[in-house]
Amino acid sequence: MAPFNRKLARVKRHKRLRARVSGTESRPRLAVFRSLSQIYAQVIDDTKGNTLCAASSLDKEIKEKADGKKKSEVSEMVGTLVAKRAQESGVTQVTFDRGGNQYHGRVKALGEAARKAGLKF
């Protein structure tokens, strides 16, 4: 039996999730990708294959404020920013795609901040 591969397990979970979750024009998908040091969020319309807006911890607005903050606090800032940008592009409702990660920690912080900023999911 092969040893447990954490990355492969996440990818398999994400594929299972994506079989059920897809973004439409009226309700796009809020996709979250979490790397070891950064976090990225995109609002995607899967019917057209367009990214409507995006935010990450590498954005200029966040990078300036993120100095000395915890990763979960930076994730909250990314969630607020992506929600603000989504509302500017006319999106109020999304489906949340956690990318195969647990809804816990940084992913949860981003999701809760996006909800607080006005996105519904």
mmCIF file of N, CA and C in Angstrom:
data_model
loop_
_atom_site.group_PDB
_atom_site.id
_atom_site.type_symbol
_atom_site.label_atom_id
_atom_site.label_comp_id
_atom_site.label_asym_id
_atom_site.label_seq_id
_atom_site.Cartn_x
_atom_site.Cartn_y
_atom_site.Cartn_z
ATOM 1 N N MET A 1 0.835 -1.181 0.000
ATOM 2 C CA MET A 1 0.000 0.000 0.000
ATOM 3 C C MET A 1 0.885 1.253 0.000
ATOM 4 N N ALA A 2 0.531 2.231 -0.829
ATOM 5 C CA ALA A 2 1.314 3.462 -0.944
ATOM 6 C C ALA A 2 1.114 4.335 0.287
ATOM 7 N N PRO A 3 2.123 5.113 0.644
ATOM 8 C CA PRO A 3 1.977 6.017 1.791
ATOM 9 C C PRO A 3 0.957 7.119 1.489
ATOM 10 N N PHE A 4 0.396 7.681 2.533
ATOM 11 C CA PHE A 4 -0.625 8.725 2.394
ATOM 12 C C PHE A 4 -0.004 9.980 1.795
ATOM 13 N N ASN A 5 -0.626 10.492 0.757
ATOM 14 C CA ASN A 5 -0.151 11.692 0.092
ATOM 15 C C ASN A 5 -1.179 12.807 0.336
ATOM 16 N N ARG A 6 -0.828 13.774 1.155
ATOM 17 C CA ARG A 6 -1.749 14.831 1.562
ATOM 18 C C ARG A 6 -2.233 15.667 0.380
ATOM 19 N N LYS A 7 -1.333 16.005 -0.534
ATOM 20 C CA LYS A 7 -1.704 16.828 -1.685
ATOM 21 C C LYS A 7 -2.658 16.073 -2.607
ATOM 22 N N LEU A 8 -2.372 14.800 -2.850
ATOM 23 C CA LEU A 8 -3.234 13.991 -3.698
ATOM 24 C C LEU A 8 -4.631 13.851 -3.083
ATOM 25 N N ALA A 9 -4.695 13.697 -1.768
ATOM 26 C CA ALA A 9 -5.984 13.585 -1.072
ATOM 27 C C ALA A 9 -6.791 14.875 -1.227
ATOM 28 N N ARG A 10 -6.125 16.027 -1.142
ATOM 29 C CA ARG A 10 -6.821 17.307 -1.314
ATOM 30 C C ARG A 10 -7.356 17.436 -2.738
ATOM 31 N N VAL A 11 -6.552 17.047 -3.715
ATOM 32 C CA VAL A 11 -6.966 17.126 -5.119
ATOM 33 C C VAL A 11 -8.175 16.225 -5.368
ATOM 34 N N LYS A 12 -8.175 15.025 -4.786
ATOM 35 C CA LYS A 12 -9.309 14.101 -4.949
ATOM 36 C C LYS A 12 -10.576 14.689 -4.315
ATOM 37 N N ARG A 13 -10.430 15.282 -3.127
ATOM 38 C CA ARG A 13 -11.583 15.922 -2.473
ATOM 39 C C ARG A 13 -12.109 17.063 -3.326
ATOM 40 N N HIS A 14 -11.184 17.839 -3.907
ATOM 41 C CA HIS A 14 -11.589 18.975 -4.734
ATOM 42 C C HIS A 14 -12.340 18.500 -5.978
ATOM 43 N N LYS A 15 -11.889 17.421 -6.604
ATOM 44 C CA LYS A 15 -12.586 16.880 -7.772
ATOM 45 C C LYS A 15 -13.998 16.434 -7.403
ATOM 46 N N ARG A 16 -14.140 15.787 -6.255
ATOM 47 C CA ARG A 16 -15.470 15.367 -5.782
ATOM 48 C C ARG A 16 -16.365 16.576 -5.567
ATOM 49 N N LEU A 17 -15.785 17.594 -4.955
ATOM 50 C CA LEU A 17 -16.524 18.828 -4.676
ATOM 51 C C LEU A 17 -16.963 19.521 -5.969
ATOM 52 N N ARG A 18 -16.045 19.581 -6.936
ATOM 53 C CA ARG A 18 -16.324 20.286 -8.193
ATOM 54 C C ARG A 18 -17.366 19.577 -9.041
ATOM 55 N N ALA A 19 -17.604 18.292 -8.771
ATOM 56 C CA ALA A 19 -18.655 17.572 -9.484
ATOM 57 C C ALA A 19 -20.018 18.146 -9.120
ATOM 58 N N ARG A 20 -20.122 18.722 -7.930
ATOM 59 C CA ARG A 20 -21.395 19.276 -7.464
ATOM 60 C C ARG A 20 -21.447 20.798 -7.492
ATOM 61 N N VAL A 21 -20.297 21.462 -7.371
ATOM 62 C CA VAL A 21 -20.260 22.919 -7.268
ATOM 63 C C VAL A 21 -19.782 23.525 -8.577
ATOM 64 N N SER A 22 -20.612 24.397 -9.159
ATOM 65 C CA SER A 22 -20.160 25.145 -10.330
ATOM 66 C C SER A 22 -20.795 26.527 -10.296
ATOM 67 N N GLY A 23 -20.122 27.484 -10.887
ATOM 68 C CA GLY A 23 -20.599 28.855 -10.878
ATOM 69 C C GLY A 23 -21.410 29.173 -12.114
ATOM 70 N N THR A 24 -22.507 29.877 -11.913
ATOM 71 C CA THR A 24 -23.326 30.329 -13.032
ATOM 72 C C THR A 24 -23.224 31.850 -13.118
ATOM 73 N N GLU A 25 -23.890 32.407 -14.107
ATOM 74 C CA GLU A 25 -23.848 33.865 -14.257
ATOM 75 C C GLU A 25 -24.526 34.557 -13.077
ATOM 76 N N SER A 26 -25.646 33.987 -12.618
ATOM 77 C CA SER A 26 -26.369 34.604 -11.509
ATOM 78 C C SER A 26 -25.734 34.297 -10.150
ATOM 79 N N ARG A 27 -25.057 33.146 -10.060
ATOM 80 C CA ARG A 27 -24.414 32.760 -8.795
ATOM 81 C C ARG A 27 -23.038 32.152 -9.087
ATOM 82 N N PRO A 28 -22.022 33.011 -9.259
ATOM 83 C CA PRO A 28 -20.688 32.502 -9.572
ATOM 84 C C PRO A 28 -20.044 31.775 -8.388
ATOM 85 N N ARG A 29 -18.929 31.139 -8.658
ATOM 86 C CA ARG A 29 -18.222 30.335 -7.667
ATOM 87 C C ARG A 29 -17.090 31.147 -7.048
ATOM 88 N N LEU A 30 -17.044 31.171 -5.723
ATOM 89 C CA LEU A 30 -15.937 31.810 -5.003
ATOM 90 C C LEU A 30 -14.923 30.713 -4.697
ATOM 91 N N ALA A 31 -13.862 30.645 -5.503
ATOM 92 C CA ALA A 31 -12.855 29.595 -5.376
ATOM 93 C C ALA A 31 -11.696 30.092 -4.516
ATOM 94 N N VAL A 32 -11.283 29.261 -3.575
ATOM 95 C CA VAL A 32 -10.199 29.607 -2.658
ATOM 96 C C VAL A 32 -9.044 28.636 -2.876
ATOM 97 N N PHE A 33 -7.836 29.185 -3.011
ATOM 98 C CA PHE A 33 -6.633 28.367 -3.061
ATOM 99 C C PHE A 33 -5.714 28.824 -1.941
ATOM 100 N N ARG A 34 -5.263 27.863 -1.155
ATOM 101 C CA ARG A 34 -4.411 28.161 -0.015
ATOM 102 C C ARG A 34 -3.070 27.479 -0.226
ATOM 103 N N SER A 35 -2.020 28.284 -0.323
ATOM 104 C CA SER A 35 -0.672 27.710 -0.377
ATOM 105 C C SER A 35 -0.082 27.796 1.024
ATOM 106 N N LEU A 36 1.151 27.419 1.155
ATOM 107 C CA LEU A 36 1.765 27.413 2.474
ATOM 108 C C LEU A 36 1.851 28.816 3.072
ATOM 109 N N SER A 37 2.133 29.812 2.230
ATOM 110 C CA SER A 37 2.331 31.159 2.755
ATOM 111 C C SER A 37 1.301 32.173 2.263
ATOM 112 N N GLN A 38 0.581 31.879 1.179
ATOM 113 C CA GLN A 38 -0.359 32.847 0.595
ATOM 114 C C GLN A 38 -1.759 32.253 0.525
ATOM 115 N N ILE A 39 -2.746 33.127 0.244
ATOM 116 C CA ILE A 39 -4.112 32.670 0.002
ATOM 117 C C ILE A 39 -4.681 33.491 -1.145
ATOM 118 N N TYR A 40 -5.413 32.828 -2.018
ATOM 119 C CA TYR A 40 -5.968 33.450 -3.213
ATOM 120 C C TYR A 40 -7.453 33.161 -3.284
ATOM 121 N N ALA A 41 -8.238 34.116 -3.788
ATOM 122 C CA ALA A 41 -9.677 33.916 -3.969
ATOM 123 C C ALA A 41 -10.085 34.507 -5.309
ATOM 124 N N GLN A 42 -10.941 33.781 -6.036
ATOM 125 C CA GLN A 42 -11.445 34.239 -7.331
ATOM 126 C C GLN A 42 -12.951 34.035 -7.372
ATOM 127 N N VAL A 43 -13.646 34.943 -8.035
ATOM 128 C CA VAL A 43 -15.074 34.773 -8.303
ATOM 129 C C VAL A 43 -15.174 34.406 -9.776
ATOM 130 N N ILE A 44 -15.679 33.189 -10.045
ATOM 131 C CA ILE A 44 -15.617 32.614 -11.387
ATOM 132 C C ILE A 44 -17.010 32.267 -11.907
ATOM 133 N N ASP A 45 -17.284 32.641 -13.159
ATOM 134 C CA ASP A 45 -18.482 32.211 -13.879
ATOM 135 C C ASP A 45 -18.062 31.025 -14.746
ATOM 136 N N ASP A 46 -18.436 29.809 -14.333
ATOM 137 C CA ASP A 46 -17.988 28.604 -15.033
ATOM 138 C C ASP A 46 -18.686 28.397 -16.374
ATOM 139 N N THR A 47 -19.871 28.969 -16.566
ATOM 140 C CA THR A 47 -20.566 28.785 -17.843
ATOM 141 C C THR A 47 -19.806 29.467 -18.979
ATOM 142 N N LYS A 48 -19.227 30.631 -18.706
ATOM 143 C CA LYS A 48 -18.439 31.358 -19.707
ATOM 144 C C LYS A 48 -16.941 31.119 -19.548
ATOM 145 N N GLY A 49 -16.529 30.629 -18.382
ATOM 146 C CA GLY A 49 -15.108 30.416 -18.118
ATOM 147 C C GLY A 49 -14.382 31.711 -17.797
ATOM 148 N N ASN A 50 -15.097 32.689 -17.225
ATOM 149 C CA ASN A 50 -14.508 33.996 -16.908
ATOM 150 C C ASN A 50 -14.262 34.145 -15.418
ATOM 151 N N THR A 51 -13.151 34.767 -15.081
ATOM 152 C CA THR A 51 -12.912 35.201 -13.713
ATOM 153 C C THR A 51 -13.434 36.627 -13.611
ATOM 154 N N LEU A 52 -14.440 36.828 -12.766
ATOM 155 C CA LEU A 52 -15.063 38.142 -12.638
ATOM 156 C C LEU A 52 -14.217 39.082 -11.798
ATOM 157 N N CYS A 53 -13.647 38.572 -10.727
ATOM 158 C CA CYS A 53 -12.733 39.367 -9.896
ATOM 159 C C CYS A 53 -11.894 38.412 -9.063
ATOM 160 N N ALA A 54 -10.836 38.939 -8.504
ATOM 161 C CA ALA A 54 -9.929 38.122 -7.705
ATOM 162 C C ALA A 54 -9.243 38.982 -6.654
ATOM 163 N N ALA A 55 -8.743 38.323 -5.628
ATOM 164 C CA ALA A 55 -7.953 38.995 -4.596
ATOM 165 C C ALA A 55 -6.999 37.962 -4.008
ATOM 166 N N SER A 56 -5.875 38.429 -3.529
ATOM 167 C CA SER A 56 -4.934 37.518 -2.888
ATOM 168 C C SER A 56 -4.129 38.270 -1.836
ATOM 169 N N SER A 57 -3.391 37.506 -1.063
ATOM 170 C CA SER A 57 -2.558 38.115 -0.035
ATOM 171 C C SER A 57 -1.366 38.833 -0.658
ATOM 172 N N LEU A 58 -1.174 38.703 -1.966
ATOM 173 C CA LEU A 58 -0.086 39.394 -2.656
ATOM 174 C C LEU A 58 -0.527 40.738 -3.225
ATOM 175 N N ASP A 59 -1.843 41.066 -3.145
ATOM 176 C CA ASP A 59 -2.335 42.354 -3.634
ATOM 177 C C ASP A 59 -1.681 43.497 -2.873
ATOM 178 N N LYS A 60 -1.456 44.595 -3.590
ATOM 179 C CA LYS A 60 -0.757 45.739 -3.019
ATOM 180 C C LYS A 60 -1.454 46.270 -1.759
ATOM 181 N N GLU A 61 -2.795 46.379 -1.821
ATOM 182 C CA GLU A 61 -3.562 46.922 -0.682
ATOM 183 C C GLU A 61 -3.386 46.071 0.575
ATOM 184 N N ILE A 62 -3.332 44.769 0.397
ATOM 185 C CA ILE A 62 -3.244 43.862 1.538
ATOM 186 C C ILE A 62 -1.812 43.727 2.018
ATOM 187 N N LYS A 63 -0.881 43.652 1.081
ATOM 188 C CA LYS A 63 0.522 43.442 1.445
ATOM 189 C C LYS A 63 1.048 44.559 2.353
ATOM 190 N N GLU A 64 0.568 45.790 2.111
ATOM 191 C CA GLU A 64 0.995 46.925 2.941
ATOM 192 C C GLU A 64 0.520 46.772 4.379
ATOM 193 N N LYS A 65 -0.717 46.281 4.552
ATOM 194 C CA LYS A 65 -1.310 46.158 5.892
ATOM 195 C C LYS A 65 -0.954 44.847 6.584
ATOM 196 N N ALA A 66 -0.470 43.864 5.833
ATOM 197 C CA ALA A 66 -0.282 42.514 6.364
ATOM 198 C C ALA A 66 0.981 42.333 7.196
ATOM 199 N N ASP A 67 1.824 43.323 7.237
ATOM 200 C CA ASP A 67 3.084 43.190 7.957
ATOM 201 C C ASP A 67 2.866 42.850 9.428
ATOM 202 N N GLY A 68 3.407 41.725 9.870
ATOM 203 C CA GLY A 68 3.330 41.329 11.275
ATOM 204 C C GLY A 68 2.016 40.708 11.689
ATOM 205 N N LYS A 69 1.104 40.479 10.746
ATOM 206 C CA LYS A 69 -0.193 39.872 11.082
ATOM 207 C C LYS A 69 -0.141 38.369 10.868
ATOM 208 N N LYS A 70 -1.055 37.657 11.525
ATOM 209 C CA LYS A 70 -1.157 36.220 11.359
ATOM 210 C C LYS A 70 -1.777 35.896 10.009
ATOM 211 N N LYS A 71 -1.551 34.682 9.536
ATOM 212 C CA LYS A 71 -2.084 34.257 8.237
ATOM 213 C C LYS A 71 -3.608 34.317 8.209
ATOM 214 N N SER A 72 -4.266 33.972 9.315
ATOM 215 C CA SER A 72 -5.731 33.992 9.338
ATOM 216 C C SER A 72 -6.254 35.431 9.283
ATOM 217 N N GLU A 73 -5.531 36.372 9.871
ATOM 218 C CA GLU A 73 -5.929 37.782 9.800
ATOM 219 C C GLU A 73 -5.776 38.317 8.378
ATOM 220 N N VAL A 74 -4.723 37.886 7.691
ATOM 221 C CA VAL A 74 -4.513 38.269 6.296
ATOM 222 C C VAL A 74 -5.623 37.663 5.433
ATOM 223 N N SER A 75 -6.030 36.426 5.748
ATOM 224 C CA SER A 75 -7.115 35.772 5.017
ATOM 225 C C SER A 75 -8.422 36.541 5.168
ATOM 226 N N GLU A 76 -8.668 37.082 6.341
ATOM 227 C CA GLU A 76 -9.865 37.904 6.560
ATOM 228 C C GLU A 76 -9.833 39.135 5.658
ATOM 229 N N MET A 77 -8.665 39.751 5.534
ATOM 230 C CA MET A 77 -8.535 40.926 4.675
ATOM 231 C C MET A 77 -8.784 40.562 3.210
ATOM 232 N N VAL A 78 -8.305 39.384 2.794
ATOM 233 C CA VAL A 78 -8.525 38.926 1.417
ATOM 234 C C VAL A 78 -10.015 38.677 1.189
ATOM 235 N N GLY A 79 -10.694 38.068 2.167
ATOM 236 C CA GLY A 79 -12.133 37.816 2.057
ATOM 237 C C GLY A 79 -12.927 39.103 1.921
ATOM 238 N N THR A 80 -12.575 40.101 2.700
ATOM 239 C CA THR A 80 -13.248 41.400 2.625
ATOM 240 C C THR A 80 -13.003 42.052 1.272
ATOM 241 N N LEU A 81 -11.769 41.989 0.792
ATOM 242 C CA LEU A 81 -11.421 42.607 -0.488
ATOM 243 C C LEU A 81 -12.116 41.924 -1.659
ATOM 244 N N VAL A 82 -12.155 40.586 -1.664
ATOM 245 C CA VAL A 82 -12.804 39.885 -2.776
ATOM 246 C C VAL A 82 -14.308 40.144 -2.759
ATOM 247 N N ALA A 83 -14.907 40.268 -1.574
ATOM 248 C CA ALA A 83 -16.337 40.571 -1.479
ATOM 249 C C ALA A 83 -16.620 41.977 -2.007
ATOM 250 N N LYS A 84 -15.754 42.913 -1.660
ATOM 251 C CA LYS A 84 -15.925 44.290 -2.141
ATOM 252 C C LYS A 84 -15.819 44.349 -3.660
ATOM 253 N N ARG A 85 -14.822 43.665 -4.205
ATOM 254 C CA ARG A 85 -14.637 43.655 -5.661
ATOM 255 C C ARG A 85 -15.783 42.940 -6.377
ATOM 256 N N ALA A 86 -16.301 41.874 -5.755
ATOM 257 C CA ALA A 86 -17.419 41.140 -6.353
ATOM 258 C C ALA A 86 -18.667 42.023 -6.405
ATOM 259 N N GLN A 87 -18.905 42.754 -5.335
ATOM 260 C CA GLN A 87 -20.080 43.633 -5.299
ATOM 261 C C GLN A 87 -19.939 44.767 -6.302
ATOM 262 N N GLU A 88 -18.725 45.244 -6.532
ATOM 263 C CA GLU A 88 -18.493 46.280 -7.546
ATOM 264 C C GLU A 88 -18.799 45.756 -8.945
ATOM 265 N N SER A 89 -18.583 44.450 -9.161
ATOM 266 C CA SER A 89 -18.889 43.869 -10.469
ATOM 267 C C SER A 89 -20.307 43.306 -10.530
ATOM 268 N N GLY A 90 -21.131 43.587 -9.511
ATOM 269 C CA GLY A 90 -22.549 43.238 -9.537
ATOM 270 C C GLY A 90 -22.902 41.865 -8.999
ATOM 271 N N VAL A 91 -22.024 41.244 -8.242
ATOM 272 C CA VAL A 91 -22.272 39.912 -7.690
ATOM 273 C C VAL A 91 -22.625 40.035 -6.211
ATOM 274 N N THR A 92 -23.761 39.440 -5.825
ATOM 275 C CA THR A 92 -24.141 39.444 -4.405
ATOM 276 C C THR A 92 -24.213 38.038 -3.827
ATOM 277 N N GLN A 93 -24.485 37.038 -4.684
ATOM 278 C CA GLN A 93 -24.575 35.649 -4.226
ATOM 279 C C GLN A 93 -23.521 34.812 -4.925
ATOM 280 N N VAL A 94 -22.862 33.932 -4.169
ATOM 281 C CA VAL A 94 -21.851 33.042 -4.726
ATOM 282 C C VAL A 94 -22.024 31.647 -4.143
ATOM 283 N N THR A 95 -21.407 30.665 -4.776
ATOM 284 C CA THR A 95 -21.259 29.347 -4.165
ATOM 285 C C THR A 95 -19.804 29.244 -3.723
ATOM 286 N N PHE A 96 -19.575 28.706 -2.546
ATOM 287 C CA PHE A 96 -18.236 28.682 -1.967
ATOM 288 C C PHE A 96 -17.528 27.387 -2.347
ATOM 289 N N ASP A 97 -16.350 27.509 -2.951
ATOM 290 C CA ASP A 97 -15.521 26.372 -3.326
ATOM 291 C C ASP A 97 -14.261 26.435 -2.481
ATOM 292 N N ARG A 98 -14.182 25.555 -1.493
ATOM 293 C CA ARG A 98 -13.070 25.585 -0.544
ATOM 294 C C ARG A 98 -11.823 24.901 -1.085
ATOM 295 N N GLY A 99 -11.878 24.422 -2.317
ATOM 296 C CA GLY A 99 -10.697 23.869 -2.974
ATOM 297 C C GLY A 99 -10.196 22.566 -2.384
ATOM 298 N N GLY A 100 -11.071 21.781 -1.776
ATOM 299 C CA GLY A 100 -10.665 20.516 -1.189
ATOM 300 C C GLY A 100 -10.101 20.647 0.212
ATOM 301 N N ASN A 101 -9.971 21.875 0.712
ATOM 302 C CA ASN A 101 -9.481 22.103 2.076
ATOM 303 C C ASN A 101 -10.655 22.031 3.048
ATOM 304 N N GLN A 102 -10.350 21.789 4.317
ATOM 305 C CA GLN A 102 -11.377 21.833 5.343
ATOM 306 C C GLN A 102 -11.863 23.264 5.503
ATOM 307 N N TYR A 103 -13.147 23.428 5.849
ATOM 308 C CA TYR A 103 -13.663 24.763 6.155
ATOM 309 C C TYR A 103 -13.233 25.064 7.584
ATOM 310 N N HIS A 104 -11.985 25.472 7.707
ATOM 311 C CA HIS A 104 -11.361 25.634 9.006
ATOM 312 C C HIS A 104 -10.154 26.544 8.826
ATOM 313 N N GLY A 105 -9.795 27.277 9.836
ATOM 314 C CA GLY A 105 -8.583 28.088 9.783
ATOM 315 C C GLY A 105 -8.668 29.225 8.791
ATOM 316 N N ARG A 106 -7.684 29.286 7.898
ATOM 317 C CA ARG A 106 -7.595 30.404 6.943
ATOM 318 C C ARG A 106 -8.743 30.412 5.945
ATOM 319 N N VAL A 107 -9.184 29.227 5.508
ATOM 320 C CA VAL A 107 -10.292 29.147 4.551
ATOM 321 C C VAL A 107 -11.576 29.653 5.208
ATOM 322 N N LYS A 108 -11.791 29.269 6.448
ATOM 323 C CA LYS A 108 -12.975 29.724 7.184
ATOM 324 C C LYS A 108 -12.906 31.224 7.436
ATOM 325 N N ALA A 109 -11.733 31.731 7.783
ATOM 326 C CA ALA A 109 -11.561 33.164 8.030
ATOM 327 C C ALA A 109 -11.908 33.962 6.780
ATOM 328 N N LEU A 110 -11.464 33.492 5.621
ATOM 329 C CA LEU A 110 -11.776 34.166 4.356
ATOM 330 C C LEU A 110 -13.277 34.129 4.086
ATOM 331 N N GLY A 111 -13.886 32.964 4.263
ATOM 332 C CA GLY A 111 -15.315 32.812 4.021
ATOM 333 C C GLY A 111 -16.171 33.680 4.932
ATOM 334 N N GLU A 112 -15.843 33.681 6.212
ATOM 335 C CA GLU A 112 -16.617 34.477 7.185
ATOM 336 C C GLU A 112 -16.465 35.970 6.902
ATOM 337 N N ALA A 113 -15.276 36.404 6.520
ATOM 338 C CA ALA A 113 -15.045 37.818 6.206
ATOM 339 C C ALA A 113 -15.829 38.221 4.951
ATOM 340 N N ALA A 114 -15.874 37.333 3.971
ATOM 341 C CA ALA A 114 -16.638 37.617 2.748
ATOM 342 C C ALA A 114 -18.128 37.737 3.059
ATOM 343 N N ARG A 115 -18.609 36.868 3.947
ATOM 344 C CA ARG A 115 -20.022 36.938 4.380
ATOM 345 C C ARG A 115 -20.297 38.259 5.090
ATOM 346 N N LYS A 116 -19.399 38.603 5.989
ATOM 347 C CA LYS A 116 -19.548 39.832 6.767
ATOM 348 C C LYS A 116 -19.560 41.074 5.863
ATOM 349 N N ALA A 117 -18.787 41.001 4.762
ATOM 350 C CA ALA A 117 -18.691 42.123 3.822
ATOM 351 C C ALA A 117 -19.859 42.178 2.861
ATOM 352 N N GLY A 118 -20.773 41.191 2.930
ATOM 353 C CA GLY A 118 -22.003 41.296 2.145
ATOM 354 C C GLY A 118 -22.255 40.219 1.116
ATOM 355 N N LEU A 119 -21.331 39.268 0.910
ATOM 356 C CA LEU A 119 -21.600 38.191 -0.035
ATOM 357 C C LEU A 119 -22.484 37.147 0.635
ATOM 358 N N LYS A 120 -23.426 36.582 -0.123
ATOM 359 C CA LYS A 120 -24.312 35.552 0.424
ATOM 360 C C LYS A 120 -23.930 34.206 -0.149
ATOM 361 N N PHE A 121 -23.705 33.217 0.750
ATOM 362 C CA PHE A 121 -23.485 31.834 0.351
ATOM 363 C C PHE A 121 -23.750 30.918 1.513
#
